[in-house]
Every structure is written in structure tokens, then in C-alpha cells.
XYZ file of C-alpha atoms in Angstrom:
679
model
C -0.041 -0.128 -0.108
C 3.022 2.266 0.639
C 6.471 2.439 2.001
C 6.670 1.534 5.512
C 8.162 4.007 7.517
C 8.662 3.370 11.419
C 8.093 5.847 14.117
C 11.000 6.287 16.333
C 10.257 7.524 19.737
C 12.670 9.849 21.660
C 13.440 8.625 25.255
C 14.359 11.953 26.552
C 11.292 13.829 25.439
C 7.869 13.599 27.497
C 5.204 11.569 26.351
C 2.922 14.410 25.314
C 5.954 15.892 23.032
C 6.265 12.271 21.439
C 2.359 11.938 20.839
C 2.600 15.361 19.030
C 5.589 14.048 16.863
C 3.696 11.063 16.224
C 0.586 12.513 14.856
C 2.416 14.784 12.881
C 4.561 11.968 11.592
C 1.384 10.097 10.449
C -0.204 13.196 8.998
C 2.654 14.568 6.910
C 5.147 11.674 6.125
C 3.133 8.348 5.738
C 1.211 7.864 2.551
C -1.227 5.112 3.832
C -4.611 5.565 2.096
C -2.774 7.961 -0.297
C -0.393 10.905 -0.278
C -3.529 13.174 -0.771
C -5.587 11.940 1.946
C -7.604 14.518 3.865
C -6.174 13.714 7.101
C -8.284 15.923 9.019
C -11.620 14.793 7.526
C -13.953 13.068 9.941
C -14.731 10.409 7.183
C -11.809 8.714 4.995
C -13.296 7.143 1.704
C -10.744 3.772 1.348
C -12.950 2.107 -1.015
C -10.112 2.073 -3.557
C -7.542 0.423 -1.148
C -9.651 -2.855 -0.261
C -11.373 -5.432 -2.435
C -14.019 -7.439 -0.803
C -15.742 -10.081 -3.200
C -19.182 -9.768 -3.612
C -19.360 -6.504 -1.778
C -19.882 -3.133 -4.200
C -20.633 -0.415 -1.513
C -17.865 2.113 -0.526
C -15.658 1.699 2.438
C -15.724 4.711 4.636
C -13.704 5.003 7.847
C -15.434 7.089 10.243
C -14.053 8.877 13.152
C -17.066 9.796 14.808
C -18.691 9.091 18.420
C -20.802 6.464 19.211
C -24.207 7.061 17.408
C -27.429 7.781 19.745
C -29.736 6.041 17.376
C -29.557 3.099 14.744
C -28.830 4.728 11.372
C -27.004 7.774 12.847
C -23.258 8.099 12.143
C -22.539 10.511 15.220
C -20.753 13.443 15.665
C -17.112 13.866 14.766
C -14.498 12.953 17.545
C -13.102 15.950 19.348
C -9.582 17.171 19.110
C -7.035 16.188 19.935
C -8.341 12.591 20.558
C -9.840 12.369 16.779
C -6.132 12.906 15.386
C -4.530 10.574 17.607
C -6.798 7.897 16.440
C -6.272 8.733 12.938
C -2.519 8.522 13.442
C -2.939 5.214 15.092
C -4.994 3.794 12.297
C -2.835 5.111 9.682
C 0.144 3.930 11.161
C -1.270 0.390 12.296
C -2.655 -0.147 8.522
C 0.912 0.689 7.284
C 2.598 -1.873 9.374
C -0.064 -4.685 9.295
C -0.700 -7.426 6.399
C -4.281 -7.575 6.989
C -6.525 -7.273 4.085
C -9.549 -6.226 5.847
C -10.362 -2.107 6.796
C -9.863 -1.525 10.477
C -13.480 -0.754 11.305
C -13.310 -2.900 14.607
C -10.364 -0.772 15.814
C -12.143 2.403 15.155
C -15.035 0.974 17.067
C -12.838 0.457 19.935
C -11.588 4.291 19.989
C -15.279 5.174 20.027
C -15.452 3.178 23.303
C -12.376 4.728 24.633
C -14.046 8.122 23.696
C -17.061 7.230 25.768
C -15.123 6.350 28.924
C -12.990 9.583 29.001
C -16.774 11.378 28.182
C -18.010 9.353 31.006
C -15.455 10.107 33.775
C -15.627 14.106 32.437
C -12.162 13.864 31.216
C -10.727 15.603 28.339
C -10.219 12.670 25.439
C -6.133 12.348 25.020
C -4.764 8.923 24.421
C -1.561 10.436 26.047
C -3.542 10.073 29.511
C -4.537 6.379 28.987
C -3.934 4.260 32.234
C -5.218 1.188 33.826
C -8.490 2.865 34.938
C -9.283 4.351 31.563
C -8.968 0.892 30.087
C -10.823 -0.835 32.857
C -13.585 1.686 32.451
C -13.797 1.262 28.807
C -14.511 -2.539 29.128
C -17.201 -1.810 31.723
C -18.815 0.572 29.787
C -18.598 -1.542 26.446
C -19.981 -4.624 28.317
C -23.056 -3.036 29.517
C -23.447 -1.130 26.363
C -23.500 -4.524 24.283
C -24.105 -7.928 25.480
C -22.098 -11.112 24.784
C -18.407 -10.728 24.130
C -18.353 -7.312 23.052
C -16.743 -6.146 26.052
C -13.954 -8.965 26.061
C -13.355 -8.254 22.309
C -12.960 -4.483 23.080
C -10.572 -5.542 25.845
C -8.212 -7.599 23.326
C -7.813 -4.485 21.363
C -7.409 -2.215 24.121
C -4.280 -4.313 25.433
C -2.524 -4.361 22.011
C -3.260 -0.377 22.029
C -1.901 0.209 25.578
C 1.300 -2.023 25.048
C 1.948 0.147 21.809
C 1.317 3.450 23.561
C 4.034 2.742 25.958
C 6.457 1.153 24.067
C 6.431 4.190 21.841
C 6.554 6.530 24.933
C 3.481 8.094 23.879
C 1.508 7.600 27.350
C 3.354 7.723 30.395
C 0.868 5.691 32.596
C -0.307 3.273 29.816
C 0.396 -0.359 31.199
C 2.480 -2.413 28.980
C 0.727 -6.004 29.911
C -2.573 -5.063 30.858
C -5.427 -7.665 30.472
C -8.998 -6.867 30.328
C -10.216 -9.736 33.120
C -13.439 -9.836 31.139
C -14.937 -13.380 31.283
C -15.719 -14.794 27.663
C -19.320 -15.632 27.231
C -18.883 -17.971 24.583
C -16.741 -20.282 27.351
C -20.108 -20.948 29.109
C -21.791 -24.178 28.228
C -24.938 -22.780 27.515
C -23.260 -20.163 24.995
C -21.420 -23.188 23.430
C -24.922 -24.536 22.935
C -26.365 -21.441 21.371
C -23.333 -21.169 19.070
C -23.649 -24.737 17.919
C -27.204 -23.982 17.202
C -26.374 -20.708 15.241
C -23.644 -21.931 13.121
C -25.221 -25.243 12.132
C -28.119 -25.193 9.660
C -31.501 -26.521 10.634
C -32.998 -29.701 9.643
C -35.776 -27.927 8.063
C -33.247 -25.537 5.663
C -31.165 -28.834 4.764
C -34.566 -30.351 3.809
C -35.677 -27.327 1.783
C -32.373 -26.357 -0.030
C -32.510 -29.293 -2.656
C -36.385 -28.641 -3.227
C -35.472 -25.021 -3.848
C -32.688 -25.931 -6.116
C -34.897 -28.107 -8.410
C -37.994 -25.562 -8.304
C -35.957 -22.663 -9.188
C -36.514 -21.337 -12.836
C -36.162 -17.530 -12.847
C -32.702 -16.042 -12.715
C -33.304 -14.157 -9.329
C -34.189 -18.006 -7.708
C -31.739 -20.163 -9.999
C -28.798 -18.077 -9.360
C -28.776 -17.942 -5.245
C -29.814 -21.367 -4.939
C -27.076 -22.431 -7.524
C -24.598 -20.785 -5.186
C -25.894 -22.327 -2.219
C -25.873 -25.828 -3.983
C -22.168 -25.145 -4.913
C -21.432 -24.497 -0.970
C -23.304 -27.701 -0.166
C -20.803 -29.864 -2.399
C -17.613 -28.913 -0.333
C -16.701 -26.363 2.507
C -16.221 -23.001 0.995
C -16.521 -19.227 1.513
C -19.279 -17.667 -0.264
C -16.348 -14.759 -1.238
C -14.798 -17.688 -3.181
C -17.807 -18.521 -5.337
C -17.796 -14.759 -6.431
C -14.246 -15.211 -8.101
C -15.132 -18.236 -9.976
C -14.203 -18.123 -13.916
C -16.892 -19.215 -16.346
C -14.494 -22.226 -17.416
C -13.929 -23.064 -13.744
C -14.198 -26.798 -14.245
C -11.152 -29.229 -14.398
C -11.383 -31.712 -17.043
C -10.147 -35.476 -15.629
C -6.580 -36.136 -16.914
C -7.363 -39.410 -17.759
C -10.207 -41.093 -19.707
C -12.593 -43.006 -17.751
C -11.575 -40.838 -14.596
C -14.905 -39.664 -12.531
C -13.202 -37.311 -10.295
C -14.543 -33.821 -10.730
C -12.742 -30.725 -9.440
C -13.152 -26.923 -9.700
C -10.797 -24.266 -10.268
C -11.135 -22.458 -6.900
C -9.812 -19.069 -5.767
C -8.591 -19.097 -2.232
C -9.141 -16.644 0.564
C -8.056 -15.397 3.891
C -4.165 -15.904 2.691
C -4.850 -19.217 1.277
C -3.518 -19.752 -2.601
C -5.626 -20.553 -5.406
C -6.351 -24.344 -5.639
C -8.090 -27.190 -7.423
C -11.039 -28.288 -5.021
C -12.408 -31.561 -5.004
C -16.113 -32.322 -5.201
C -17.188 -35.580 -3.633
C -18.329 -37.968 -6.294
C -21.815 -38.000 -4.596
C -22.392 -34.369 -5.247
C -20.378 -33.934 -8.423
C -23.852 -34.022 -10.186
C -25.159 -31.177 -8.096
C -21.923 -29.077 -8.748
C -22.063 -29.632 -12.537
C -25.785 -28.693 -12.590
C -25.088 -25.827 -10.523
C -22.130 -24.622 -12.712
C -24.331 -25.003 -15.893
C -27.146 -22.956 -14.459
C -24.951 -20.056 -13.347
C -23.509 -20.015 -16.829
C -26.754 -20.100 -18.615
C -28.265 -17.033 -16.510
C -24.978 -15.065 -16.861
C -24.234 -15.466 -20.453
C -25.801 -12.462 -21.943
C -24.098 -10.265 -19.098
C -20.762 -11.773 -20.256
C -21.438 -10.887 -23.665
C -22.341 -7.139 -22.783
C -18.963 -7.034 -20.727
C -17.186 -8.393 -23.747
C -18.608 -5.469 -25.808
C -17.837 -2.731 -23.185
C -14.131 -4.234 -22.866
C -13.545 -3.769 -26.638
C -15.505 -0.691 -26.933
C -15.078 1.176 -23.185
C -16.632 4.496 -24.427
C -19.575 3.209 -26.626
C -22.792 2.369 -25.426
C -23.996 -1.240 -25.858
C -27.249 -1.546 -27.905
C -29.415 -4.777 -27.935
C -29.925 -6.049 -31.367
C -33.230 -4.575 -31.887
C -31.920 -1.119 -30.986
C -28.887 -0.508 -33.013
C -30.728 1.834 -35.649
C -30.606 4.174 -32.682
C -27.087 5.045 -32.206
C -26.244 8.576 -32.736
C -30.032 9.621 -32.725
C -31.936 11.838 -30.308
C -33.647 9.583 -28.083
C -37.447 9.712 -27.087
C -38.466 8.347 -23.723
C -39.833 5.142 -25.099
C -36.616 4.677 -27.208
C -34.532 4.736 -23.725
C -36.869 2.493 -22.098
C -36.249 -0.131 -24.910
C -32.562 0.392 -24.639
C -32.327 -0.183 -20.947
C -35.310 -2.756 -20.776
C -38.021 -0.893 -18.934
C -41.338 -2.593 -19.038
C -43.249 0.883 -19.113
C -42.213 3.258 -22.017
C -42.721 6.125 -19.999
C -39.911 4.937 -17.413
C -37.387 5.851 -19.898
C -38.353 9.694 -19.696
C -38.494 9.636 -16.214
C -35.209 7.901 -15.740
C -33.685 10.415 -17.969
C -35.286 13.341 -15.792
C -33.939 11.706 -12.539
C -30.209 11.299 -13.870
C -30.444 15.075 -14.752
C -30.292 14.875 -18.443
C -31.780 18.056 -20.250
C -34.428 17.516 -23.075
C -33.548 19.250 -26.261
C -37.117 19.853 -27.411
C -40.095 17.934 -28.952
C -39.910 15.169 -31.469
C -42.853 14.601 -33.587
C -43.990 11.060 -33.731
C -45.779 9.403 -36.752
C -49.261 9.742 -34.876
C -48.826 13.478 -34.613
C -47.914 13.499 -30.918
C -45.011 15.637 -29.581
C -42.466 13.575 -27.313
C -39.523 14.927 -25.511
C -36.171 13.837 -26.723
C -32.679 13.320 -25.357
C -29.402 13.640 -26.813
C -27.823 10.169 -27.643
C -24.321 11.440 -26.227
C -26.178 12.585 -23.022
C -27.884 9.056 -22.579
C -24.530 7.172 -23.404
C -22.550 9.020 -21.175
C -25.354 8.617 -18.306
C -25.264 4.880 -18.814
C -21.811 4.258 -19.053
C -21.235 5.953 -15.708
C -22.972 2.842 -14.332
C -20.209 0.697 -15.453
C -18.901 -1.392 -12.028
C -16.127 0.294 -10.302
C -12.619 -1.299 -11.161
C -14.146 -2.489 -14.684
C -13.071 -4.399 -16.869
C -11.233 -6.269 -13.841
C -13.773 -8.227 -12.139
C -11.530 -9.659 -9.342
C -8.266 -7.876 -8.139
C -6.665 -10.771 -6.505
C -7.012 -12.926 -9.469
C -7.016 -10.643 -12.306
C -10.303 -11.947 -13.625
C -12.244 -10.052 -16.168
C -16.021 -9.493 -16.216
C -15.977 -11.169 -19.767
C -14.748 -14.354 -18.007
C -16.621 -14.364 -14.777
C -19.247 -16.680 -13.676
C -20.808 -14.140 -11.431
C -21.914 -11.302 -13.398
C -25.372 -10.453 -14.160
C -27.510 -7.699 -15.925
C -28.269 -4.799 -14.162
C -31.459 -5.505 -11.841
C -31.245 -9.205 -12.575
C -32.841 -9.575 -8.942
C -35.389 -6.936 -9.139
C -39.224 -7.433 -9.043
C -40.259 -8.748 -12.543
C -42.535 -5.445 -12.970
C -39.185 -3.381 -13.256
C -37.442 -5.356 -15.846
C -33.576 -6.223 -16.236
C -31.243 -4.011 -17.739
C -30.268 -4.947 -21.591
C -27.183 -2.805 -21.890
C -25.351 -2.768 -18.230
C -24.060 -5.271 -16.119
C -23.087 -5.831 -12.594
C -21.365 -8.286 -10.270
C -23.383 -10.630 -8.037
C -23.177 -9.182 -4.581
C -23.294 -11.096 -1.250
C -26.522 -9.006 -0.648
C -28.232 -10.622 -3.660
C -27.671 -14.106 -1.662
C -28.201 -12.795 1.492
C -31.645 -11.197 0.652
C -32.713 -14.593 -0.612
C -31.661 -16.961 2.255
C -31.188 -14.915 5.158
C -34.497 -13.420 5.331
C -37.813 -15.129 6.020
C -39.386 -13.734 2.880
C -36.598 -15.040 0.384
C -36.179 -17.725 -2.201
C -37.860 -20.376 0.110
C -41.011 -18.335 0.663
C -41.239 -17.553 -3.131
C -40.865 -20.996 -3.922
C -43.594 -22.151 -1.365
C -41.541 -23.786 0.868
C -41.678 -21.689 4.198
C -44.397 -19.469 5.533
C -44.292 -16.525 7.499
C -45.458 -18.473 10.738
C -42.946 -20.964 9.824
C -39.639 -19.276 8.096
C -36.756 -21.063 7.051
C -33.399 -19.123 6.984
C -30.094 -20.508 5.803
C -26.836 -18.619 6.081
C -23.852 -19.055 4.073
C -21.355 -20.168 6.443
C -23.690 -22.640 8.357
C -22.806 -25.041 5.238
C -19.339 -24.607 5.746
C -19.834 -25.613 9.644
C -22.142 -28.532 8.736
C -19.895 -30.075 6.105
C -16.800 -29.815 8.339
C -18.697 -31.387 11.166
C -19.648 -34.264 8.924
C -16.055 -34.731 8.098
C -15.042 -34.841 11.587
C -17.676 -37.436 12.180
C -16.581 -39.212 9.018
C -13.150 -39.846 10.264
C -11.071 -37.571 7.984
C -7.863 -36.223 9.227
C -7.217 -32.722 10.262
C -4.829 -32.189 7.116
C -7.486 -33.627 4.709
C -10.280 -31.296 6.269
C -7.959 -28.247 6.071
C -7.116 -29.249 2.545
C -10.578 -29.722 1.494
C -11.821 -26.517 3.107
C -9.016 -24.132 1.992
C -7.129 -23.577 5.136
C -3.703 -22.499 5.590
C -3.831 -23.623 9.344
C -5.219 -26.947 10.373
C -5.791 -25.437 13.882
C -8.520 -23.252 12.499
C -10.493 -26.600 11.887
C -11.333 -26.586 15.689
C -13.972 -23.484 14.973
C -15.821 -25.500 12.532
C -16.205 -28.961 14.322
C -19.865 -28.986 16.147
C -19.576 -32.554 17.376
C -21.495 -32.578 20.906
C -19.845 -33.895 24.128
C -21.688 -37.028 23.881
C -20.397 -37.682 20.280
C -16.815 -37.136 21.273
C -17.489 -39.529 24.244
C -19.046 -42.212 22.368
C -15.867 -41.930 19.684
C -13.552 -42.220 22.471
C -15.216 -45.385 23.710
C -15.082 -47.126 20.623
C -11.612 -46.071 19.795
C -10.328 -47.633 23.078
C -12.481 -50.594 22.650
C -10.940 -51.219 19.025
C -7.511 -50.390 20.726
C -8.350 -53.060 23.549
C -9.355 -55.636 20.591
C -5.973 -55.230 18.871
C -3.835 -55.218 22.006
C -5.667 -58.502 22.950
C -5.003 -60.103 19.363
C -1.624 -59.122 18.176
C -0.182 -56.001 19.726
C 3.003 -56.537 21.765
C 3.498 -54.092 24.534
C 6.983 -53.111 25.371
C 7.783 -53.134 29.258
C 9.110 -49.632 30.809
C 12.856 -49.436 30.771
C 15.533 -47.468 32.779
C 17.187 -44.445 31.655
C 20.741 -46.434 31.444
C 18.872 -49.181 29.384
C 17.429 -46.522 26.998
C 20.919 -44.875 26.713
C 22.098 -48.323 25.680
C 19.550 -48.407 22.694
C 19.899 -45.046 21.619
C 21.678 -44.478 18.147
C 23.664 -41.200 17.402
C 23.024 -38.601 14.677
C 26.084 -38.194 13.259
C 30.031 -38.742 13.883
C 32.518 -36.227 14.693
C 36.359 -36.069 14.917
C 36.546 -36.984 18.333
C 32.990 -38.724 19.080
C 29.528 -38.757 18.028
C 26.187 -36.773 18.582
C 23.404 -38.137 20.579
C 20.864 -35.713 19.694
C 17.486 -36.671 18.289
C 17.185 -34.668 15.171
C 13.722 -36.076 14.231
C 12.469 -33.998 17.646
C 14.131 -30.736 17.051
C 17.205 -28.937 15.329
C 20.660 -28.954 16.800
C 20.914 -25.852 19.288
C 24.978 -25.732 19.247
C 25.532 -25.788 15.483
C 29.305 -26.283 15.062
C 29.725 -26.460 18.625
C 30.186 -30.065 19.435
C 32.962 -29.678 21.883
C 30.483 -27.604 24.405
C 27.752 -29.635 23.741
C 26.645 -32.181 26.456
C 25.187 -34.394 23.843
C 28.302 -35.029 22.205
C 29.933 -38.386 23.542
C 33.267 -39.778 23.260
C 34.265 -43.599 23.803
C 37.557 -44.175 25.025
C 39.708 -46.863 23.187
C 37.335 -47.025 20.142
C 39.830 -45.314 17.974
C 43.322 -45.757 18.693
C 44.206 -42.141 17.144
C 41.724 -40.685 19.181
C 44.156 -39.267 21.720
C 46.556 -38.004 19.109
C 43.814 -36.054 17.322
C 42.875 -34.276 20.853
C 46.363 -33.413 21.373
C 46.819 -32.125 18.085
C 43.775 -30.071 18.614
C 44.926 -28.501 21.928
C 48.281 -27.599 20.178
C 46.437 -25.809 17.376
C 43.950 -24.044 20.007
C 46.942 -22.934 21.671
C 48.532 -21.255 18.955
C 45.513 -19.735 17.944
C 44.951 -18.342 21.283
C 48.525 -16.790 21.147
C 47.493 -14.814 17.853
C 44.361 -13.561 19.615
C 46.208 -12.269 22.385
C 48.414 -10.637 20.255
C 45.481 -9.053 18.329
C 44.204 -7.981 21.712
C 47.452 -6.206 22.617
C 47.061 -4.094 19.709
C 43.301 -3.454 20.461
C 41.839 -4.957 17.352
C 37.986 -4.781 17.347
C 36.612 -8.054 18.440
C 39.903 -9.479 19.649
C 38.419 -10.076 23.266
C 35.948 -12.303 22.053
C 38.300 -14.332 20.403
C 40.736 -14.635 23.311
C 37.731 -15.757 25.368
C 36.692 -18.341 22.746
C 39.870 -19.909 22.552
C 40.654 -20.353 26.087
C 37.226 -21.943 26.730
C 38.202 -24.572 23.563
C 41.574 -25.260 25.177
C 39.875 -25.777 28.613
C 37.531 -28.317 27.136
C 40.230 -30.195 25.163
C 42.539 -30.394 27.872
C 39.730 -32.156 30.118
C 39.195 -34.541 27.552
C 42.699 -35.279 26.701
C 43.387 -35.895 30.562
C 40.498 -38.208 30.581
C 41.700 -40.223 27.670
C 45.263 -40.504 28.928
C 44.054 -41.506 32.386
C 44.980 -45.280 32.791
C 42.371 -45.732 35.558
C 39.455 -44.730 33.009
C 38.968 -48.290 31.218
C 38.399 -48.536 27.368
C 34.800 -48.572 26.554
C 34.163 -45.583 28.621
C 31.445 -43.330 27.750
C 32.822 -39.647 27.914
C 30.490 -36.519 28.337
C 32.023 -33.240 29.316
C 29.841 -30.973 31.770
C 28.226 -28.034 30.433
C 30.472 -25.272 29.388
C 29.671 -21.650 29.347
C 28.923 -21.539 25.681
C 25.539 -20.492 24.865
C 23.368 -22.520 22.809
C 21.607 -20.659 19.564
C 18.498 -19.958 21.512
C 20.456 -18.647 24.679
C 22.496 -16.334 22.647
C 19.470 -14.963 20.914
C 18.116 -14.461 24.363
C 21.157 -12.550 25.400
C 21.288 -10.557 22.264
C 17.614 -9.475 22.894
C 18.767 -8.252 26.579
C 21.728 -6.364 25.360
C 19.907 -4.648 22.540
C 16.748 -3.846 24.166
C 17.232 -4.147 27.873
C 14.673 -6.932 28.387
C 15.643 -10.141 30.182
C 13.977 -13.178 28.505
C 13.475 -16.414 30.657
C 11.828 -19.706 29.272
C 8.292 -20.524 30.750
C 6.166 -23.453 29.621
C 7.981 -23.619 26.181
C 7.472 -20.048 25.385
C 10.190 -17.366 25.528
C 8.699 -14.344 27.631
C 9.940 -10.793 28.540
C 10.414 -10.376 32.385
C 11.293 -6.717 32.158
C 11.702 -4.224 29.346
C 12.514 -0.911 28.314
C 11.592 1.317 25.385
C 12.068 0.140 21.789
C 12.780 1.803 18.940
C 11.053 -0.567 16.212
């Protein structure tokens, strides 16, 4: 989006001064959202910087207070709070890899502002402390039920740490926790969440019937989309990016496998999505329906891609090009059902009539310049045309999910014959997320017994079926298009009773196997295990016992200083000679290092210390090998030296640079105490 320039605070300045520098830096030097961004405006239009499949509305960042009523934007945030919030958002977006707009973060700033005002304090991020943070969470929890307060608290923790590390707020805690209990952790909330994320039995029964009954485009297109989502776990935004030739033909004759050329999302690459054979016919029919009902829109799109400055005219209207157009002519070009709608449309668009045109029956009609009508209609080309999907570079003439304008409108309004639009998420949502959608139109639900189905519910349902069917986590993630298998857990809605039954059945199977043919090895002592161990690799003076299958080496090229390095006395008759030669070589190196130290060469002190440690270790090993009281075959492991492993060295480097002492805790490296960071 822009060059990433870090803000480096000055530790010798007060927090208030650093805050002023930070705001000025983000306003004048950063180019996130464009160098011409009106920083002081209460609303930023960032539509051009984000691509959201299936959504055509503008993306606005509103730096306003909490709205007092639904539909109200709210008053602009007061200064200096507004500039501080804008600076943080601009800096955050520039340093983040997220592809979604920072709407949630701005919502958190509204909550902080409400906390300042509730305490009758002047809103200022430089005055943030633990009391303000706690009060913000309390107000947010009281204002909106559920986990809203806890989610706000998570964002506040990151904000407080940033303010403290950048020396922007002197009293901001660096490791603040919100302490708000998560509602979803409660058993009742888990059951409610499972019910909300899984489709109802009525919806699962109604969907195939709707798919069969749908004939009109406004019914056939949404039901085909939902049918595809029911064939394999997918996100609806991925369907919006399908090309019209998305089917992948089998590589070999007789292969019945069916796959679709699929667009990844949430960081996952584009891939070939496999469709189970039992659902292949459904997917094929859904794709064919979408092709059928979107073919005319692709033809119109191809025209505009070749003639971007000329109006597309239907075949029965080509004789009107360049002529003054009456209202009924405009209605015929656009596709209005009523001739008078053409004149009304032109007037509503601000087109000026050029006078009367006498028709064959002697009546006079208002007329409009063809060029004016052409410009008005061309202005309705979708944003970004001819590119349909930025992520894949798909053109409108190649897209599967492109339709004529007003394709989903009521029959009385008529579909446009000369303009296109992408299928939007709202076209699917309005047909399935509401009680008067496609199920009601096709006679499958009533106002008394409405049926709704959400796009994400099918993904959760199929993932749960895959878990019940015994697919591995890797298989489920690959099928669903996920980069991280840990994300599978959010889509697993098996009940505790199911999990218990599964464990019991597996335990029963394991007991059967053990009783039949499984041999259970008895426990052994550490000494016995050591005798069974095999070494990873040989060295000049011994071998390594490290298990490289479990973890990489942490003492790379430092075998002499590693406690997992073992020497076997008497295993090699030249063993003592090689150690003696190594001692002599190390002593010569030490002499050269000491000479460099006397001349004050940079880094020579470290070399002297390193050679002294090497000589000390080699002399210990030499003494043991030369000791006649130590029998041949003895395993020699030197005690831990002062040499750091790679991880330990990184911890010490962190302490030297940032002043923060790190320690290991439960396998994680954590900071015990820290200073200011310039990063």
C-alpha cells in the first residue's frame, strides 16, 4: 500500500511531546491511503484500497462518536483525540498485512472516547492508564451483551502496549489484561453457538427442493450458489471469484473425479477443489445454471471491454445509435417494461431534454441527446471495470458471477439490457437470510414457519460431517482451503456425547487389537534407554546423541561444548593423538588472538575468550583419555560449558539490545522486564 516508515520515539522527550511528533509524522510523512488523504476529515473514503468480493458499497472509515440511534453516524471525535486515533489507524494499517479495513479498531476508539467523556475528562490518548482501560471495558460490556466487552479488551491491550513502548502515554500499562469473562466459554453459550452456526433440519430439507423448483434467474442463481457451498466447505466470497470455465477436466479417460478451479481466500492460495463423487452431479448442474443465466451479461461485458466509450445496444436497438432518443427509446434500450419509465429515468439522472420530436401519430415527445444518454449509462459500469476480481485478475467477460443490472429485481421493473453488475453478497443474503426470501417465493416456508439458511452454516455443517466421518485434520483443512489446521477446531460442532462415544469406540478397538496381536514393551531405565540409543552423526573426536527428528541442533558447529556429544575411550587408537593435535592448534590460535588484543583490534577480546574455553575443554578430554584408571569403552560426556546455545545467545542479544531479560516459561520465551523499543 505504501512505503513502511517506522516511528522512532525519543526517550529523552516527554510522552506528550512524542505524541505530538507521532501525529505530525503520521499526517505528513506516511502515504497510507494515499499522499493526498485529507487527514483532518472526519470520514476517510478508502474504497480504492480494499477489495472485498461480493461487496460493491463504499468503504468508509468514520472517526465519530458512538451514534445515539440506529442509522445515525454520530458527531466527529473531538481533538486532540481524533487526530491521535487517525494517526494510530494510519500507522497500524501501514505496518499490518491484514486485507480488511480497520473498522473494529475504530470502534474501540469510540469506546475509549465514551469512557473519557463518562469520567468528565478531556479525551487524550496520552492520558490512557489502567483505570481508563478498565472503565472502557465496563461501559462496552454494559452497552452491548455477549463478548463485546472482552473483544474490546483484547484490542485495548495491544493499544496500551503500543502507547507505552512508543513513549506516547506515560501511564499506559505495557501488559494490561481486560479480565472480562468470555461468554462463549459458558456451556449454555457453546450450545447456542452450535445451534446458530449449524443449519436447521428444515433448511437442509428445503434447499434441494428450492434448487429443483428455481427457474427465474433471481431464484436460480442464489440456489445454485448455495448448492455449490453444499458440495464442499467453501466461503461464499470464493464463489464470487469463479471463472465461467472453472471446471477441471479429468486427466485420464474414464476418471470420474470432478474438480473446480477455485480461488483461495484468507491467505490461502488458489487451488483445485475436489467435489465428492456423490455431489458431483449437483455441482455440475449448479455451474451449468450459473453459466446459462449469466451468459448475456458476459457478452455485454465483452462489448464494453472492446468499446469502453460506446454504449452497448441490444440487437433490436442498433438503429438508434447517434439519434436523439425519446423516452420510449430509452426504455427499450435499458429494458424498462413501461415506455414512460425511460423519460422519468433520464429526468432523474439530470439529463436535459432538447425539445419535442413529432411521432408518426402527430404527438410531440421530449427527446434527449444520444451522447447524454450514453454517458449516463456508461457511468454505471462497475467500479474497477474491466477487472472483476483484483486478487486473480479475472475480467468481467470471463467471470461466472456477473449479471445484468436489476437481475434480482421484481419482475415489474425489468432487467437492464445494456448494463452489467457483479453478483453481490446481498443478492444471496436477501434470498436466504430473510424469512421472505427464495424459500417463501417457492412455497417452502411461511411467515408463521420461516426457514432461513446462512452461507457460513453449510461450511460448518460439512466440516462437522468430515470430523464425524474420520477425515484427518490435514484432509479437512485442504478440502476447506485453510492454511492452518488449527482453524478446523472452530468448525467442529460435534457434541460432548458424540466425542465420548467416539473415544469409547476407539478404546474398544484398541483393546481388541492389543488382545489380538499387539505386543506392549515393558518400561526401561534411563541406562537401558541410553544403551539402545543411536547417534545422529560422527565427529572428529566422538559422536552426537541428539534426536534430530525431535528438534534441530541448538549448538551448531559447537560439538565440543555440547553435553550431547559423547566420546568412547579406546574406540579409535588415534583418538588421543587427534585431541592432542587440537589442543596445540588451539593454543597457537590463542597466541595470535592475544597479540591482536594487545593491538586493540576490534573483537579480539571475544576471540581470546573463545580460544581459552576451547583449550580448557580439550585439556579436560585429553586428561581423561590419557588416564590409565579410565577403562576402554567408557563413555565420556563433558560437563556443560559456558558457551550458549543458539536460543540462549538470541536471548542474551535481546537483553543487550532492548534491555529486556527473557526467560523460558512452559516452552515459550517471555519478557520479564523491558525498556523502550525503537522498532
